[in-house]
């Protein structure tokens, strides 16, 4: 049985369609990522699947329970870690977990055992008695993850688990998420707009843009199915001439000029490199440097949407402002 089945899920806010007929399924034990720029619709999908928001149309089943039919059973079988911190900073780490475990009616003896267990998973055992207001950002995030695990959820939802954390802390959170997925076999659905995060953590990734899934596959499947090799040339001379000439070669799939740099996506890099130099020489254009790289998820995103995830986010600044306004109104 799949942990999650989503069929044509749609959410409209007035005339605006935030989630547009999204369908996917996630297997038990899978680490599944929803990747997309700010405002793509990731949080809205999570909010619907966690029963916090009613869909406009479509269906979903979470841990075997139908959305809209059995919200209480869904809630007892999932864990949620929101973007906005929701810990009580006036309590210690242990008190936060105690309180949460009591809300799930976990008995005293069992509670002690589980709290110790989840503290171990996130590496906070020695900080259990400290007030949360004295925790660092990364420690708070880890405590939230521990809290989300206390009732042994079948599915754990993580909305932007490392948002705003520094690179080192982000790495350590990634390790904890991986460990809990391995040790507990918990199915994890996470949203992120960090490409590296999705690439590192996820078994499969759905790339979301403007409320739609525009691609869904394993990280390596996405990269190899959509792209060839990436070659970046620094050009001295008429970049437009060489861009046009190389664009006509049947082994070149994409040509992306950017200032003095020309990025090529092509098949069979080793075989075709001499022809790149020959073409440049024929046109009187000098190639001053050449770099070869494996395709990244960022390249996949550019290929699919025509811009980088950051550019998309930039063009959706108003979305962020709207989100902040909504948060302030909460
Ligand atoms: N309650 C609401 N009322 C009106 N519009 C909303 C509401 N909630 C979300 N939206 C809009 O729906 C779209 C998707 O928002 P959502 O928060 O799901 O995006 P996201 O991909 O999670 O972005 P982020 O990475 O910033 O969390 C945005 O345009 C947002 O402004």
PDB file of C-alpha atoms in Angstrom, residues 100-284:
ATOM      1  CA  UNK A 100       3.586  17.101  22.749  1.00  0.00           C
ATOM      2  CA  UNK A 101       3.598  13.413  23.792  1.00  0.00           C
ATOM      3  CA  UNK A 102       0.815  14.091  26.299  1.00  0.00           C
ATOM      4  CA  UNK A 103      -1.294  15.640  23.532  1.00  0.00           C
ATOM      5  CA  UNK A 104      -1.000  12.293  21.730  1.00  0.00           C
ATOM      6  CA  UNK A 105      -2.037  10.422  24.893  1.00  0.00           C
ATOM      7  CA  UNK A 106       1.261   8.549  25.135  1.00  0.00           C
ATOM      8  CA  UNK A 107       1.504   7.005  28.652  1.00  0.00           C
ATOM      9  CA  UNK A 108       4.132   8.128  31.134  1.00  0.00           C
ATOM     10  CA  UNK A 109       6.526   5.128  30.885  1.00  0.00           C
ATOM     11  CA  UNK A 110       6.307   4.946  27.128  1.00  0.00           C
ATOM     12  CA  UNK A 111       6.712   8.739  26.969  1.00  0.00           C
ATOM     13  CA  UNK A 112      10.071   8.607  28.790  1.00  0.00           C
ATOM     14  CA  UNK A 113      11.352   5.892  26.493  1.00  0.00           C
ATOM     15  CA  UNK A 114      10.316   7.664  23.311  1.00  0.00           C
ATOM     16  CA  UNK A 115      11.635  11.056  24.405  1.00  0.00           C
ATOM     17  CA  UNK A 116      15.044   9.516  25.070  1.00  0.00           C
ATOM     18  CA  UNK A 117      14.905   7.751  21.711  1.00  0.00           C
ATOM     19  CA  UNK A 118      14.086  10.842  19.661  1.00  0.00           C
ATOM     20  CA  UNK A 119      16.621  12.978  21.553  1.00  0.00           C
ATOM     21  CA  UNK A 120      19.215  10.388  20.515  1.00  0.00           C
ATOM     22  CA  UNK A 121      18.064  10.467  16.885  1.00  0.00           C
ATOM     23  CA  UNK A 122      18.566  14.227  16.626  1.00  0.00           C
ATOM     24  CA  UNK A 123      21.653  14.326  18.876  1.00  0.00           C
ATOM     25  CA  UNK A 124      20.206  16.565  21.581  1.00  0.00           C
ATOM     26  CA  UNK A 125      20.351  14.266  24.619  1.00  0.00           C
ATOM     27  CA  UNK A 126      22.846  16.475  26.452  1.00  0.00           C
ATOM     28  CA  UNK A 127      20.729  19.598  25.801  1.00  0.00           C
ATOM     29  CA  UNK A 128      17.422  18.139  26.997  1.00  0.00           C
ATOM     30  CA  UNK A 129      17.232  20.164  30.223  1.00  0.00           C
ATOM     31  CA  UNK A 130      18.185  23.513  28.680  1.00  0.00           C
ATOM     32  CA  UNK A 131      15.539  26.178  27.983  1.00  0.00           C
ATOM     33  CA  UNK A 132      14.774  26.308  24.260  1.00  0.00           C
ATOM     34  CA  UNK A 133      15.353  30.076  24.220  1.00  0.00           C
ATOM     35  CA  UNK A 134      19.038  29.193  24.658  1.00  0.00           C
ATOM     36  CA  UNK A 135      19.094  26.768  21.699  1.00  0.00           C
ATOM     37  CA  UNK A 136      20.738  27.749  18.406  1.00  0.00           C
ATOM     38  CA  UNK A 137      18.631  27.849  15.203  1.00  0.00           C
ATOM     39  CA  UNK A 138      19.863  24.382  14.188  1.00  0.00           C
ATOM     40  CA  UNK A 139      19.142  22.908  17.620  1.00  0.00           C
ATOM     41  CA  UNK A 140      15.586  24.298  17.526  1.00  0.00           C
ATOM     42  CA  UNK A 141      15.048  22.721  14.133  1.00  0.00           C
ATOM     43  CA  UNK A 142      16.346  19.374  15.430  1.00  0.00           C
ATOM     44  CA  UNK A 143      14.057  19.604  18.453  1.00  0.00           C
ATOM     45  CA  UNK A 144      11.116  20.237  16.127  1.00  0.00           C
ATOM     46  CA  UNK A 145      12.073  17.157  14.132  1.00  0.00           C
ATOM     47  CA  UNK A 146      12.273  15.146  17.388  1.00  0.00           C
ATOM     48  CA  UNK A 147       8.857  16.442  18.380  1.00  0.00           C
ATOM     49  CA  UNK A 148       7.414  15.462  15.008  1.00  0.00           C
ATOM     50  CA  UNK A 149       8.645  11.893  15.597  1.00  0.00           C
ATOM     51  CA  UNK A 150       7.420  11.303  19.123  1.00  0.00           C
ATOM     52  CA  UNK A 151       4.159   9.589  18.169  1.00  0.00           C
ATOM     53  CA  UNK A 152       5.901   7.356  15.574  1.00  0.00           C
ATOM     54  CA  UNK A 153       4.186   8.869  12.542  1.00  0.00           C
ATOM     55  CA  UNK A 154       3.892   6.769   9.389  1.00  0.00           C
ATOM     56  CA  UNK A 155       4.459   9.892   7.324  1.00  0.00           C
ATOM     57  CA  UNK A 156       6.517  12.911   8.353  1.00  0.00           C
ATOM     58  CA  UNK A 157       5.946  16.235   6.563  1.00  0.00           C
ATOM     59  CA  UNK A 158       8.819  18.718   6.654  1.00  0.00           C
ATOM     60  CA  UNK A 159       8.108  22.147   5.195  1.00  0.00           C
ATOM     61  CA  UNK A 160      11.459  23.742   4.291  1.00  0.00           C
ATOM     62  CA  UNK A 161      13.385  21.913   7.055  1.00  0.00           C
ATOM     63  CA  UNK A 162      16.552  23.990   6.734  1.00  0.00           C
ATOM     64  CA  UNK A 163      15.165  27.396   5.762  1.00  0.00           C
ATOM     65  CA  UNK A 164      17.398  30.176   7.053  1.00  0.00           C
ATOM     66  CA  UNK A 165      20.055  27.862   8.531  1.00  0.00           C
ATOM     67  CA  UNK A 166      23.758  28.129   7.701  1.00  0.00           C
ATOM     68  CA  UNK A 167      25.373  25.594   5.369  1.00  0.00           C
ATOM     69  CA  UNK A 168      26.992  23.551   8.160  1.00  0.00           C
ATOM     70  CA  UNK A 169      23.817  23.248  10.220  1.00  0.00           C
ATOM     71  CA  UNK A 170      21.875  22.423   7.081  1.00  0.00           C
ATOM     72  CA  UNK A 171      24.235  19.496   6.420  1.00  0.00           C
ATOM     73  CA  UNK A 172      23.788  18.139   9.922  1.00  0.00           C
ATOM     74  CA  UNK A 173      19.985  18.375   9.628  1.00  0.00           C
ATOM     75  CA  UNK A 174      20.237  16.451   6.354  1.00  0.00           C
ATOM     76  CA  UNK A 175      22.115  13.685   8.168  1.00  0.00           C
ATOM     77  CA  UNK A 176      19.450  13.515  10.883  1.00  0.00           C
ATOM     78  CA  UNK A 177      16.648  13.336   8.330  1.00  0.00           C
ATOM     79  CA  UNK A 178      18.457  10.544   6.511  1.00  0.00           C
ATOM     80  CA  UNK A 179      19.077   8.668   9.743  1.00  0.00           C
ATOM     81  CA  UNK A 180      15.501   8.807  10.871  1.00  0.00           C
ATOM     82  CA  UNK A 181      14.356   7.686   7.455  1.00  0.00           C
ATOM     83  CA  UNK A 182      16.794   4.754   7.574  1.00  0.00           C
ATOM     84  CA  UNK A 183      16.329   3.843  11.253  1.00  0.00           C
ATOM     85  CA  UNK A 184      12.573   4.197  11.493  1.00  0.00           C
ATOM     86  CA  UNK A 185      11.625   3.560   7.861  1.00  0.00           C
ATOM     87  CA  UNK A 186       9.519   6.729   8.147  1.00  0.00           C
ATOM     88  CA  UNK A 187       8.135   8.042   4.890  1.00  0.00           C
ATOM     89  CA  UNK A 188       9.283  11.667   4.620  1.00  0.00           C
ATOM     90  CA  UNK A 189       7.741  14.328   2.401  1.00  0.00           C
ATOM     91  CA  UNK A 190       9.741  17.494   2.365  1.00  0.00           C
ATOM     92  CA  UNK A 191       9.409  20.785   0.564  1.00  0.00           C
ATOM     93  CA  UNK A 192      12.444  22.795  -0.365  1.00  0.00           C
ATOM     94  CA  UNK A 193      13.678  25.399  -2.755  1.00  0.00           C
ATOM     95  CA  UNK A 194      17.279  24.330  -2.188  1.00  0.00           C
ATOM     96  CA  UNK A 195      18.367  22.227  -5.157  1.00  0.00           C
ATOM     97  CA  UNK A 196      21.272  20.581  -3.275  1.00  0.00           C
ATOM     98  CA  UNK A 197      18.939  19.623  -0.451  1.00  0.00           C
ATOM     99  CA  UNK A 198      16.539  17.816  -2.765  1.00  0.00           C
ATOM    100  CA  UNK A 199      19.429  16.207  -4.620  1.00  0.00           C
ATOM    101  CA  UNK A 200      21.170  14.984  -1.462  1.00  0.00           C
ATOM    102  CA  UNK A 201      18.138  13.759   0.459  1.00  0.00           C
ATOM    103  CA  UNK A 202      15.393  12.615  -1.827  1.00  0.00           C
ATOM    104  CA  UNK A 203      14.730   9.229  -3.406  1.00  0.00           C
ATOM    105  CA  UNK A 204      12.368  10.990  -5.805  1.00  0.00           C
ATOM    106  CA  UNK A 205      11.593  14.611  -6.520  1.00  0.00           C
ATOM    107  CA  UNK A 206       8.523  16.341  -7.934  1.00  0.00           C
ATOM    108  CA  UNK A 207       9.504  19.692  -9.417  1.00  0.00           C
ATOM    109  CA  UNK A 208       6.650  22.148  -8.862  1.00  0.00           C
ATOM    110  CA  UNK A 209       6.165  25.386 -10.738  1.00  0.00           C
ATOM    111  CA  UNK A 210       3.087  27.601 -10.825  1.00  0.00           C
ATOM    112  CA  UNK A 211       1.117  24.963  -8.930  1.00  0.00           C
ATOM    113  CA  UNK A 212       1.853  22.121 -11.366  1.00  0.00           C
ATOM    114  CA  UNK A 213       4.228  19.160 -11.279  1.00  0.00           C
ATOM    115  CA  UNK A 214       6.484  19.770 -14.255  1.00  0.00           C
ATOM    116  CA  UNK A 215       8.728  16.713 -13.687  1.00  0.00           C
ATOM    117  CA  UNK A 216       8.867  13.760 -11.313  1.00  0.00           C
ATOM    118  CA  UNK A 217      11.699  11.249 -11.072  1.00  0.00           C
ATOM    119  CA  UNK A 218      14.755  10.226  -9.081  1.00  0.00           C
ATOM    120  CA  UNK A 219      17.441  12.953  -8.936  1.00  0.00           C
ATOM    121  CA  UNK A 220      19.655  11.014 -11.344  1.00  0.00           C
ATOM    122  CA  UNK A 221      16.684  10.158 -13.568  1.00  0.00           C
ATOM    123  CA  UNK A 222      15.757  13.824 -13.818  1.00  0.00           C
ATOM    124  CA  UNK A 223      19.296  14.767 -14.727  1.00  0.00           C
ATOM    125  CA  UNK A 224      19.993  12.036 -17.229  1.00  0.00           C
ATOM    126  CA  UNK A 225      16.591  11.988 -18.901  1.00  0.00           C
ATOM    127  CA  UNK A 226      16.418  15.714 -19.447  1.00  0.00           C
ATOM    128  CA  UNK A 227      19.978  16.655 -20.098  1.00  0.00           C
ATOM    129  CA  UNK A 228      23.275  15.710 -21.610  1.00  0.00           C
ATOM    130  CA  UNK A 229      26.690  16.924 -20.496  1.00  0.00           C
ATOM    131  CA  UNK A 230      27.214  20.569 -19.557  1.00  0.00           C
ATOM    132  CA  UNK A 231      30.101  22.510 -21.033  1.00  0.00           C
ATOM    133  CA  UNK A 232      30.822  26.116 -20.130  1.00  0.00           C
ATOM    134  CA  UNK A 233      32.995  28.146 -22.535  1.00  0.00           C
ATOM    135  CA  UNK A 234      34.513  31.592 -21.944  1.00  0.00           C
ATOM    136  CA  UNK A 235      34.538  33.360 -25.296  1.00  0.00           C
ATOM    137  CA  UNK A 236      36.676  36.196 -26.605  1.00  0.00           C
ATOM    138  CA  UNK A 237      35.048  37.659 -29.699  1.00  0.00           C
ATOM    139  CA  UNK A 238      31.603  37.318 -31.256  1.00  0.00           C
ATOM    140  CA  UNK A 239      29.721  35.077 -28.838  1.00  0.00           C
ATOM    141  CA  UNK A 240      26.544  35.406 -30.976  1.00  0.00           C
ATOM    142  CA  UNK A 241      28.335  33.855 -33.992  1.00  0.00           C
ATOM    143  CA  UNK A 242      29.598  30.806 -32.148  1.00  0.00           C
ATOM    144  CA  UNK A 243      26.308  30.441 -30.251  1.00  0.00           C
ATOM    145  CA  UNK A 244      24.420  30.239 -33.558  1.00  0.00           C
ATOM    146  CA  UNK A 245      26.935  27.908 -35.195  1.00  0.00           C
ATOM    147  CA  UNK A 246      27.029  25.489 -32.276  1.00  0.00           C
ATOM    148  CA  UNK A 247      23.248  25.663 -31.911  1.00  0.00           C
ATOM    149  CA  UNK A 248      22.971  24.131 -35.373  1.00  0.00           C
ATOM    150  CA  UNK A 249      24.991  21.011 -34.509  1.00  0.00           C
ATOM    151  CA  UNK A 250      22.778  18.012 -34.035  1.00  0.00           C
ATOM    152  CA  UNK A 251      24.698  16.915 -30.917  1.00  0.00           C
ATOM    153  CA  UNK A 252      24.068  20.256 -29.169  1.00  0.00           C
ATOM    154  CA  UNK A 253      20.790  20.226 -27.259  1.00  0.00           C
ATOM    155  CA  UNK A 254      20.877  23.714 -25.781  1.00  0.00           C
ATOM    156  CA  UNK A 255      22.944  26.910 -26.042  1.00  0.00           C
ATOM    157  CA  UNK A 256      22.734  29.438 -23.196  1.00  0.00           C
ATOM    158  CA  UNK A 257      24.793  32.640 -23.720  1.00  0.00           C
ATOM    159  CA  UNK A 258      25.431  34.785 -20.636  1.00  0.00           C
ATOM    160  CA  UNK A 259      27.863  37.708 -21.070  1.00  0.00           C
ATOM    161  CA  UNK A 260      31.188  36.209 -22.127  1.00  0.00           C
ATOM    162  CA  UNK A 261      30.118  32.723 -21.088  1.00  0.00           C
ATOM    163  CA  UNK A 262      28.450  30.215 -23.338  1.00  0.00           C
ATOM    164  CA  UNK A 263      26.873  27.211 -21.659  1.00  0.00           C
ATOM    165  CA  UNK A 264      26.192  24.192 -23.835  1.00  0.00           C
ATOM    166  CA  UNK A 265      24.174  21.129 -23.097  1.00  0.00           C
ATOM    167  CA  UNK A 266      25.317  18.418 -25.446  1.00  0.00           C
ATOM    168  CA  UNK A 267      25.642  14.714 -25.923  1.00  0.00           C
ATOM    169  CA  UNK A 268      28.967  12.921 -25.966  1.00  0.00           C
ATOM    170  CA  UNK A 269      31.252  15.652 -24.647  1.00  0.00           C
ATOM    171  CA  UNK A 270      34.541  13.820 -25.248  1.00  0.00           C
ATOM    172  CA  UNK A 271      33.764  13.031 -28.876  1.00  0.00           C
ATOM    173  CA  UNK A 272      32.550  16.505 -29.831  1.00  0.00           C
ATOM    174  CA  UNK A 273      35.022  18.756 -28.049  1.00  0.00           C
ATOM    175  CA  UNK A 274      37.423  18.995 -31.047  1.00  0.00           C
ATOM    176  CA  UNK A 275      34.550  20.185 -33.246  1.00  0.00           C
ATOM    177  CA  UNK A 276      33.742  22.959 -30.747  1.00  0.00           C
ATOM    178  CA  UNK A 277      37.301  24.270 -31.054  1.00  0.00           C
ATOM    179  CA  UNK A 278      37.264  23.824 -34.840  1.00  0.00           C
ATOM    180  CA  UNK A 279      34.009  25.821 -35.117  1.00  0.00           C
ATOM    181  CA  UNK A 280      35.441  28.615 -32.966  1.00  0.00           C
ATOM    182  CA  UNK A 281      38.630  28.718 -35.038  1.00  0.00           C
ATOM    183  CA  UNK A 282      36.652  28.846 -38.330  1.00  0.00           C
ATOM    184  CA  UNK A 283      34.743  31.869 -36.998  1.00  0.00           C
ATOM    185  CA  UNK A 284      37.857  33.637 -35.664  1.00  0.00           C
TER     186      UNK A 284
END
